[in-house]
């Protein structure tokens, strides 16, 4: 079949050459440091959760698309990505059926129900996670102590994740946690979120590749930090140092990997800035005044629901037609 | 002053009338397909809940309670709210046509909205509320309803162009979205005791 010399089509005409496959590959590469950090601190248990979750996610997507007679898209890696992110959010100690259930909910309700990749309004991995969290909170909240594979001494400074310690035992209990332990991830927690270093490696790779926009993570971290700083200034004895809120818990992982999922975050500049700041402030709001230890999952879901409204803030179109004759 | 703030945060976010108490689901799903109708509906609900609570407060405190007729509350409230809204509609049509046009069809529609009746009952039956707190609670509940409605509308407007499986289009996805929105709002639990 010969192609015509001139092809008539609608814009855009210039393609960067990036495909969904390449984008998802970038994401998966960016998550490798987090997966390795999980293995480094928690051993094979962390890998087990990630692998089960990823495999189930792919199987669920394949089954759904087969059942509906839609083209199979599991080879683009988006289902695997959702599974990996969900696996990284779960404690390495959960029973095997937790990641299975979570991945099925994430893929079917969080993603495919709305028409698949790019159409779902809420972060699919977080839909699965919050579903599990609400239903099986007691199973999700037991965390193993970090056992670094080599080089580092086991952290052992606290027995629960730092945010839990802060909530239950107060500011005094977290004052002496070495910043280095928090930064490297030498504290109890989940495989993905525990190590700020790993998250930064992967996140900056994504930013450098242009897969995510830098505004959202930056303003999310900034929002968290400024909110915490204001709290600290207002009543110093009730709050930990602002940097603690950024390093501990889910903050960094949320900023780089959860808030930025394709299709669930705004695309205009003011939208992205407001979205990032909103994520940061809501994370802190739920942490400080809410019941739950870690507010990031709910904060991101809430901001996801605001995304269509934030996308309405757009520049005026130049030279628009006043009235069609 | 601070108790009013707590009341507002509680009614708008923590105990959101739709997403936490599951009242008023009918208009919530019915008019959440277009943004302009959603905002109109939201304004009408805020207006009517506040007004209805003010009136039903007096109906309960100075009519039903002295006579020992509390068991007639539901019927009395429905009657009062329906009549009140019709009266207000006529009044607005004549005196403030701009507001009447902004509220449009939604004013008569929400006479039978259970969010309005529910808010009035919740406000009037709460022994801790005085009249002013009841009014603020009703107003904030209306705002919470509008907030949830606008959020859902934004998402459903997007879903309208998504390749959703045919048998799930419209209401099924709307319900699923509302459920996920309620899931997200669970994050506010515990902020107000």
Coordinates of C-alpha atoms in Angstrom, one line a residue:
Chain A
X1 CA 0.0 0.0 0.0
X2 CA 1.4 3.4 -1.0
X3 CA 1.1 6.3 1.3
X4 CA 0.0 9.6 -0.2
X5 CA 2.6 12.3 -0.2
X6 CA 0.5 14.7 1.7
X7 CA -1.5 13.6 4.7
X8 CA -4.4 15.8 5.8
X9 CA -5.0 15.6 9.5
X10 CA -5.9 17.7 12.5
X11 CA -3.3 19.2 14.7
X12 CA -0.9 18.5 16.5
X13 CA 1.5 17.8 13.6
X14 CA 4.8 17.6 15.4
X15 CA 5.2 14.5 17.6
X16 CA 7.9 14.3 20.2
X17 CA 8.2 10.6 19.5
X18 CA 7.2 9.8 23.1
X19 CA 4.7 7.0 23.4
X20 CA 2.7 5.7 26.3
X21 CA 5.0 2.7 26.4
X22 CA 8.1 4.9 26.7
X23 CA 6.4 7.0 29.4
X24 CA 5.4 4.0 31.4
X25 CA 8.9 2.5 31.0
X26 CA 10.3 5.8 32.4
X27 CA 8.0 5.5 35.4
X28 CA 9.0 1.9 36.0
X29 CA 12.7 2.8 35.8
X30 CA 12.2 5.6 38.2
X31 CA 10.6 3.3 40.7
X32 CA 13.6 0.9 40.7
X33 CA 15.5 2.9 43.4
X34 CA 12.4 2.6 45.6
X35 CA 12.1 -1.1 45.0
X36 CA 15.8 -1.6 45.7
X37 CA 15.4 0.5 48.9
X38 CA 12.6 -1.7 50.0
X39 CA 14.7 -4.8 49.4
X40 CA 17.7 -3.2 51.1
X41 CA 15.8 -2.3 54.3
X42 CA 13.1 -5.0 54.5
X43 CA 14.5 -7.9 52.6
X44 CA 12.6 -10.1 50.2
X45 CA 9.2 -9.5 52.0
X46 CA 9.0 -6.0 50.4
X47 CA 9.7 -7.5 46.9
X48 CA 7.1 -10.1 47.5
X49 CA 4.3 -7.5 48.0
X50 CA 5.4 -5.5 44.9
X51 CA 5.6 -8.6 42.7
X52 CA 2.2 -10.0 43.8
X53 CA 0.6 -6.6 43.4
X54 CA 2.1 -6.0 39.9
X55 CA 1.2 -9.5 38.6
X56 CA -2.3 -9.2 39.9
X57 CA -2.8 -5.8 38.4
X58 CA -1.7 -7.0 34.9
X59 CA -3.9 -10.1 35.2
X60 CA -6.9 -8.0 36.3
X61 CA -6.5 -5.6 33.4
X62 CA -6.1 -8.5 30.9
X63 CA -9.2 -10.2 32.3
X64 CA -11.3 -7.1 32.1
X65 CA -10.2 -6.2 28.6
X66 CA -10.7 -9.8 27.4
X67 CA -14.2 -9.9 29.0
X68 CA -15.2 -6.7 27.3
X69 CA -13.6 -7.6 24.0
X70 CA -11.4 -4.5 24.1
X71 CA -7.9 -4.4 22.7
X72 CA -5.3 -5.7 25.3
X73 CA -3.1 -2.9 26.6
X74 CA -1.2 -4.7 29.2
X75 CA 2.0 -4.5 27.2
X76 CA 2.2 -0.7 27.7
X77 CA 3.1 -1.3 31.3
X78 CA 0.5 1.0 32.9
X79 CA -1.2 -1.8 34.8
X80 CA 2.1 -3.1 36.0
X81 CA 3.0 0.5 37.1
X82 CA -0.2 0.8 39.1
X83 CA 0.6 -2.6 40.7
X84 CA 4.1 -1.6 41.6
X85 CA 3.1 1.7 43.1
X86 CA 0.4 -0.1 45.2
X87 CA 2.9 -2.7 46.3
X88 CA 5.4 0.0 47.4
X89 CA 2.6 1.7 49.5
X90 CA 1.8 -1.5 51.5
X91 CA 3.7 -2.7 54.5
X92 CA 6.0 -5.6 53.7
X93 CA 4.2 -7.6 56.4
X94 CA 0.7 -7.8 54.9
X95 CA -0.8 -11.2 54.0
X96 CA -0.6 -12.2 50.3
X97 CA -4.2 -11.6 49.6
X98 CA -4.0 -7.9 50.5
X99 CA -2.0 -6.8 47.5
X100 CA -4.2 -9.1 45.3
X101 CA -7.4 -7.5 46.5
X102 CA -5.9 -4.0 46.3
X103 CA -4.6 -4.4 42.8
X104 CA -7.9 -5.8 41.6
X105 CA -9.8 -2.8 43.1
X106 CA -7.2 -0.3 41.8
X107 CA -7.4 -1.6 38.2
X108 CA -11.1 -2.4 37.9
X109 CA -12.7 0.4 39.9
X110 CA -9.9 2.9 39.9
X111 CA -9.0 2.7 36.3
X112 CA -10.9 0.5 33.9
X113 CA -14.4 1.4 35.0
X114 CA -13.7 5.0 33.9
X115 CA -12.4 3.9 30.5
X116 CA -8.8 3.0 31.2
X117 CA -5.5 4.8 31.1
X118 CA -5.7 8.6 31.1
X119 CA -9.4 8.7 31.8
X120 CA -9.7 7.8 35.4
X121 CA -10.2 10.8 37.7
X122 CA -8.6 9.4 40.8
X123 CA -5.1 8.0 41.2
X124 CA -5.7 4.3 40.6
X125 CA -3.1 2.9 43.0
X126 CA -4.5 5.2 45.8
X127 CA -8.0 4.0 45.1
X128 CA -6.8 0.5 45.8
X129 CA -4.8 1.6 48.8
X130 CA -7.5 3.6 50.5
X131 CA -10.0 0.8 49.9
X132 CA -7.6 -1.6 51.7
X133 CA -6.9 1.0 54.4
X134 CA -10.5 1.6 55.2
X135 CA -11.4 -2.1 55.2
X136 CA -8.3 -3.7 56.8
X137 CA -6.7 -0.9 58.7
X138 CA -5.3 -3.2 61.4
X139 CA -3.5 -5.4 58.8
X140 CA -1.9 -2.4 57.1
X141 CA -0.5 -0.8 60.1
X142 CA 2.0 -3.2 61.3
X143 CA 5.5 -2.4 60.0
X144 CA 8.7 -4.4 60.2
X145 CA 11.9 -2.9 61.7
X146 CA 14.5 -2.0 59.0
X147 CA 17.2 -4.5 58.6
X148 CA 19.7 -3.0 56.1
X149 CA 21.4 -5.7 54.0
X150 CA 24.9 -4.2 54.4
X151 CA 26.8 -1.1 55.2
X152 CA 24.3 0.5 57.6
X153 CA 23.5 -0.3 61.2
X154 CA 19.8 -1.1 61.7
X155 CA 18.0 2.1 62.6
X156 CA 16.1 0.8 65.6
X157 CA 15.6 4.3 67.0
X158 CA 11.8 4.0 66.8
X159 CA 9.5 1.0 66.6
X160 CA 6.8 2.5 64.4
X161 CA 6.9 4.8 61.4
X162 CA 7.9 8.3 62.3
X163 CA 4.4 9.9 61.7
X164 CA 2.8 7.3 63.9
X165 CA 5.3 7.9 66.7
X166 CA 4.6 11.7 66.4
X167 CA 0.9 11.2 66.6
X168 CA 0.9 8.7 69.5
X169 CA 3.9 9.8 71.6
X170 CA 4.2 13.5 70.8
X171 CA 6.9 15.8 69.7
X172 CA 9.5 14.7 72.3
X173 CA 9.6 11.2 70.9
X174 CA 10.6 12.2 67.4
X175 CA 13.0 15.0 68.3
X176 CA 16.1 12.9 68.4
X177 CA 15.6 10.7 65.3
X178 CA 18.7 11.4 63.2
X179 CA 17.8 13.3 60.0
X180 CA 20.1 10.8 58.2
X181 CA 18.0 7.8 59.2
X182 CA 14.9 9.6 57.8
X183 CA 16.6 10.6 54.6
X184 CA 18.1 7.1 53.9
X185 CA 15.0 5.3 55.1
X186 CA 16.4 3.6 58.1
X187 CA 13.1 3.6 60.0
X188 CA 10.0 1.4 60.0
X189 CA 7.7 2.1 57.1
X190 CA 6.6 0.9 53.7
X191 CA 9.0 -0.1 51.0
X192 CA 8.4 2.8 48.7
X193 CA 7.9 5.7 51.0
X194 CA 10.5 5.0 53.6
X195 CA 13.6 6.2 51.7
X196 CA 13.7 9.9 50.7
X197 CA 17.0 9.3 48.9
X198 CA 15.5 6.6 46.6
X199 CA 12.4 8.7 45.9
X200 CA 14.5 11.7 45.0
X201 CA 16.7 9.6 42.6
X202 CA 13.6 8.2 40.8
X203 CA 11.7 11.5 41.0
X204 CA 14.4 13.6 39.6
X205 CA 15.0 11.1 36.8
X206 CA 11.3 11.5 35.9
X207 CA 11.6 15.3 36.0
X208 CA 14.8 15.2 33.9
X209 CA 13.1 12.9 31.3
X210 CA 10.2 15.3 31.1
X211 CA 7.7 12.6 32.1
X212 CA 6.4 14.6 35.0
X213 CA 6.3 18.4 35.3
X214 CA 8.6 19.7 38.1
X215 CA 6.0 22.2 39.3
X216 CA 3.7 19.7 41.1
X217 CA 6.4 17.9 43.2
X218 CA 8.1 21.2 44.0
X219 CA 5.0 23.0 45.2
X220 CA 3.7 19.9 47.0
X221 CA 6.9 19.8 49.1
X222 CA 6.9 23.5 49.5
X223 CA 3.3 23.5 50.6
X224 CA 4.0 20.8 53.2
X225 CA 7.1 22.7 54.4
X226 CA 5.5 26.1 54.6
X227 CA 2.4 24.8 56.4
X228 CA 4.6 22.9 58.9
X229 CA 6.8 26.0 59.4
X230 CA 3.7 28.2 60.1
X231 CA 2.5 25.7 62.6
X232 CA 5.9 25.5 64.2
X233 CA 6.1 29.3 64.5
X234 CA 2.6 29.6 66.0
X235 CA 3.2 27.0 68.7
X236 CA 6.7 25.6 68.8
X237 CA 6.1 23.0 71.5
X238 CA 3.3 21.2 69.7
X239 CA 4.9 20.5 66.3
X240 CA 8.1 18.8 65.1
X241 CA 10.6 20.6 63.0
X242 CA 9.2 21.5 59.5
X243 CA 11.8 19.4 57.7
X244 CA 10.7 16.4 59.7
X245 CA 7.2 16.6 58.1
X246 CA 8.9 16.6 54.6
X247 CA 11.3 13.8 55.2
X248 CA 9.1 11.5 57.3
X249 CA 6.2 9.5 56.0
X250 CA 4.7 9.7 52.5
X251 CA 5.4 13.3 51.7
X252 CA 8.2 12.8 49.1
X253 CA 6.8 9.7 47.5
X254 CA 3.4 11.4 47.2
X255 CA 4.9 14.6 45.7
X256 CA 6.8 12.7 43.0
X257 CA 4.9 9.5 42.2
X258 CA 1.3 9.8 43.5
X259 CA 0.3 13.4 42.8
X260 CA 1.7 13.4 39.3
X261 CA -0.2 10.4 37.8
X262 CA -1.1 11.0 34.2
X263 CA -4.6 12.3 33.8
X264 CA -5.3 13.0 37.4
X265 CA -3.4 16.2 37.8
X266 CA -3.9 19.6 36.2
X267 CA -1.9 20.6 33.1
X268 CA -2.0 24.4 33.3
X269 CA 0.7 26.3 35.2
X270 CA -1.6 28.0 37.7
X271 CA -3.5 24.7 38.0
X272 CA -0.3 22.8 38.8
X273 CA 0.9 25.3 41.3
X274 CA -2.5 25.4 43.2
X275 CA -2.7 21.6 43.0
X276 CA 0.8 21.1 44.4
X277 CA 0.2 23.6 47.2
X278 CA -3.2 22.0 47.9
X279 CA -1.7 18.6 48.2
X280 CA 1.0 19.8 50.6
X281 CA -1.5 21.7 52.8
X282 CA -4.0 18.9 52.9
X283 CA -1.4 16.3 53.8
X284 CA -0.5 18.5 56.8
X285 CA -4.1 19.2 57.7
X286 CA -5.0 15.6 57.8
X287 CA -1.8 14.7 59.7
X288 CA -2.3 17.3 62.3
X289 CA -6.1 17.4 62.9
X290 CA -7.3 14.2 61.4
X291 CA -7.6 10.7 62.9
X292 CA -5.3 9.0 60.5
X293 CA -1.5 8.9 60.9
X294 CA -0.7 9.6 57.3
X295 CA -3.0 11.9 55.4
X296 CA -1.2 11.8 52.0
X297 CA -3.5 9.2 50.4
X298 CA -6.6 11.1 51.2
X299 CA -5.0 14.4 50.4
X300 CA -4.1 13.3 46.9
X301 CA -7.5 11.8 46.3
X302 CA -9.2 15.0 47.4
X303 CA -6.9 17.1 45.1
X304 CA -7.6 14.7 42.3
X305 CA -11.3 15.5 42.6
X306 CA -10.4 19.2 42.3
X307 CA -8.4 18.7 39.2
X308 CA -11.2 19.3 36.7
X309 CA -12.0 22.6 38.4
X310 CA -8.3 23.6 38.5
X311 CA -8.1 22.9 34.8
X312 CA -10.7 25.5 34.2
X313 CA -8.2 28.1 35.1
X314 CA -6.7 28.6 31.7
X315 CA -5.3 31.5 29.7
X316 CA -7.7 33.5 27.5
X317 CA -7.6 32.3 23.9
X318 CA -6.0 35.0 21.8
X319 CA -8.1 36.2 18.9
X320 CA -11.2 34.3 19.7
X321 CA -14.3 34.7 17.6
X322 CA -16.8 37.0 19.3
X323 CA -19.8 35.9 17.4
X324 CA -20.3 33.4 14.7
X325 CA -22.0 35.1 11.9
Chain B
X1 CA -16.6 32.5 67.4
X2 CA -14.4 29.4 67.3
X3 CA -17.4 27.1 67.8
X4 CA -19.0 28.5 64.7
X5 CA -15.8 27.7 62.7
X6 CA -15.8 24.2 64.0
X7 CA -19.5 23.9 63.1
X8 CA -18.8 25.0 59.6
X9 CA -15.8 22.7 59.1
X10 CA -17.8 19.9 60.5
X11 CA -20.8 20.4 58.3
X12 CA -18.9 21.2 55.1
X13 CA -16.2 18.6 55.3
X14 CA -16.3 16.1 58.1
X15 CA -20.0 15.3 58.2
X16 CA -20.8 16.4 54.7
X17 CA -24.5 16.0 54.1
X18 CA -24.1 13.9 50.9
X19 CA -20.8 12.2 51.3
X20 CA -20.9 11.3 55.0
X21 CA -24.7 11.3 55.8
X22 CA -25.8 10.1 52.3
X23 CA -28.7 12.5 52.2
X24 CA -29.8 14.2 49.0
X25 CA -28.4 11.6 46.7
X26 CA -31.1 12.2 44.1
X27 CA -30.2 15.7 43.1
X28 CA -26.6 14.9 43.8
X29 CA -26.6 12.4 40.9
X30 CA -29.4 14.0 38.9
X31 CA -28.0 17.4 38.2
X32 CA -24.3 16.7 38.3
X33 CA -23.8 16.3 34.5
X34 CA -23.4 20.0 33.7
X35 CA -21.6 22.7 35.6
X36 CA -24.1 25.6 35.2
X37 CA -27.0 23.5 36.4
X38 CA -24.9 22.2 39.3
X39 CA -24.0 25.7 40.5
X40 CA -27.6 26.7 40.2
X41 CA -28.7 23.7 42.2
X42 CA -26.0 24.4 44.8
X43 CA -27.2 28.0 45.3
X44 CA -30.8 26.9 45.6
X45 CA -30.0 24.3 48.2
X46 CA -27.9 26.7 50.3
X47 CA -30.8 29.3 50.1
X48 CA -33.6 26.8 50.9
X49 CA -31.8 24.9 53.7
X50 CA -31.0 28.1 55.6
X51 CA -34.5 29.4 55.2
X52 CA -36.2 26.1 55.9
X53 CA -34.2 25.6 59.1
X54 CA -35.1 29.0 60.4
X55 CA -38.8 28.4 59.9
X56 CA -38.9 24.8 61.1
X57 CA -37.0 25.9 64.2
X58 CA -40.0 28.0 65.2
X59 CA -42.5 25.4 64.2
X60 CA -40.8 22.9 66.4
X61 CA -40.0 25.1 69.4
X62 CA -43.1 27.2 69.6
X63 CA -45.7 25.0 68.0
X64 CA -45.0 21.3 68.3
X65 CA -43.1 21.1 71.6
X66 CA -45.6 23.1 73.7
X67 CA -48.4 21.0 72.4
X68 CA -46.6 17.7 72.7
X69 CA -46.9 17.0 69.0
X70 CA -43.3 16.1 68.3
X71 CA -44.4 12.9 66.5
X72 CA -45.9 15.1 63.8
X73 CA -42.6 16.6 63.1
X74 CA -41.9 14.9 59.7
X75 CA -45.2 15.7 58.2
X76 CA -45.2 19.2 59.6
X77 CA -41.8 19.9 58.3
X78 CA -42.5 18.6 54.8
X79 CA -45.6 20.7 54.6
X80 CA -43.9 23.8 55.9
X81 CA -40.9 23.5 53.7
X82 CA -43.0 22.8 50.5
X83 CA -45.3 25.7 51.2
X84 CA -42.4 28.0 52.1
X85 CA -40.5 27.2 49.0
X86 CA -43.6 27.9 46.8
X87 CA -44.1 31.2 48.6
X88 CA -40.5 32.2 48.3
X89 CA -40.6 31.3 44.6
X90 CA -43.6 33.6 44.0
X91 CA -42.0 36.3 46.0
X92 CA -38.7 36.1 44.2
X93 CA -40.3 36.0 40.8
X94 CA -42.0 39.3 41.4
X95 CA -39.4 41.1 43.5
X96 CA -35.9 39.7 42.6
X97 CA -36.2 38.3 39.1
X98 CA -32.4 38.0 38.7
X99 CA -32.1 35.6 41.7
X100 CA -35.2 33.8 40.5
X101 CA -33.7 33.2 37.1
X102 CA -30.4 32.1 38.7
X103 CA -32.1 29.5 40.8
X104 CA -34.4 28.6 38.0
X105 CA -36.2 25.2 38.0
X106 CA -34.2 24.0 41.0
X107 CA -36.1 26.0 43.6
X108 CA -39.4 24.0 43.2
X109 CA -37.4 20.8 42.6
X110 CA -35.7 20.8 46.0
X111 CA -38.9 21.2 48.0
X112 CA -38.8 17.4 48.2
X113 CA -35.1 17.1 48.6
X114 CA -34.3 15.0 51.6
X115 CA -31.1 17.0 52.2
X116 CA -33.2 20.0 53.0
X117 CA -35.6 18.1 55.3
X118 CA -32.6 16.2 56.8
X119 CA -30.7 19.4 57.6
X120 CA -33.7 20.9 59.2
X121 CA -34.3 17.9 61.4
X122 CA -30.7 17.5 62.3
X123 CA -30.5 21.2 63.3
X124 CA -33.7 21.3 65.2
X125 CA -33.3 18.1 67.0
X126 CA -29.8 18.8 68.2
X127 CA -30.2 19.9 71.8
X128 CA -26.8 21.7 71.8
X129 CA -27.7 24.1 69.1
X130 CA -29.3 27.5 69.7
X131 CA -31.1 29.2 66.9
X132 CA -28.0 30.9 65.5
X133 CA -26.0 27.7 65.5
X134 CA -28.8 25.9 63.8
X135 CA -28.8 28.5 61.1
X136 CA -25.0 28.3 60.6
X137 CA -25.2 24.6 60.6
X138 CA -27.9 24.7 57.9
X139 CA -26.0 27.2 55.8
X140 CA -22.8 25.1 56.1
X141 CA -24.6 21.9 55.2
X142 CA -25.9 23.6 52.0
X143 CA -22.3 24.7 51.2
X144 CA -21.1 21.2 51.8
X145 CA -23.8 19.9 49.4
X146 CA -22.8 22.4 46.8
X147 CA -19.1 21.6 47.2
X148 CA -19.7 17.9 46.7
X149 CA -22.0 18.6 43.8
X150 CA -19.5 20.8 42.0
X151 CA -16.6 18.3 42.6
X152 CA -18.7 15.5 41.2
X153 CA -19.9 17.6 38.3
X154 CA -16.3 18.4 37.3
X155 CA -15.4 14.7 37.2
X156 CA -18.5 13.6 35.4
X157 CA -18.1 16.3 32.8
X158 CA -14.8 14.6 32.0
X159 CA -16.3 11.2 32.1
X160 CA -18.7 12.3 29.4
X161 CA -15.9 12.1 26.8
X162 CA -14.1 9.0 28.2
X163 CA -14.3 5.7 26.5
X164 CA -16.4 4.1 29.3
X165 CA -17.8 0.7 28.6
X166 CA -21.3 1.2 27.2
X167 CA -23.3 -0.5 29.9
X168 CA -21.5 1.5 32.6
X169 CA -22.0 5.0 31.1
X170 CA -24.0 7.6 33.0
X171 CA -25.4 6.6 36.3
X172 CA -23.1 3.6 37.1
X173 CA -20.0 5.6 36.7
X174 CA -21.6 8.5 38.5
X175 CA -22.3 6.3 41.5
X176 CA -18.8 4.9 41.5
X177 CA -17.4 8.4 41.3
X178 CA -19.6 9.5 44.2
X179 CA -18.4 6.5 46.2
X180 CA -14.7 7.4 45.5
X181 CA -15.4 11.0 46.4
X182 CA -16.9 9.8 49.7
X183 CA -13.8 7.6 50.2
X184 CA -11.6 10.7 49.7
X185 CA -13.7 12.7 52.2
X186 CA -13.0 10.0 54.8
X187 CA -9.7 11.7 55.2
X188 CA -11.4 14.5 57.2
X189 CA -12.6 12.0 59.9
X190 CA -11.7 13.1 63.4
X191 CA -11.0 16.7 62.7
X192 CA -14.0 17.8 64.7
X193 CA -15.1 16.0 67.8

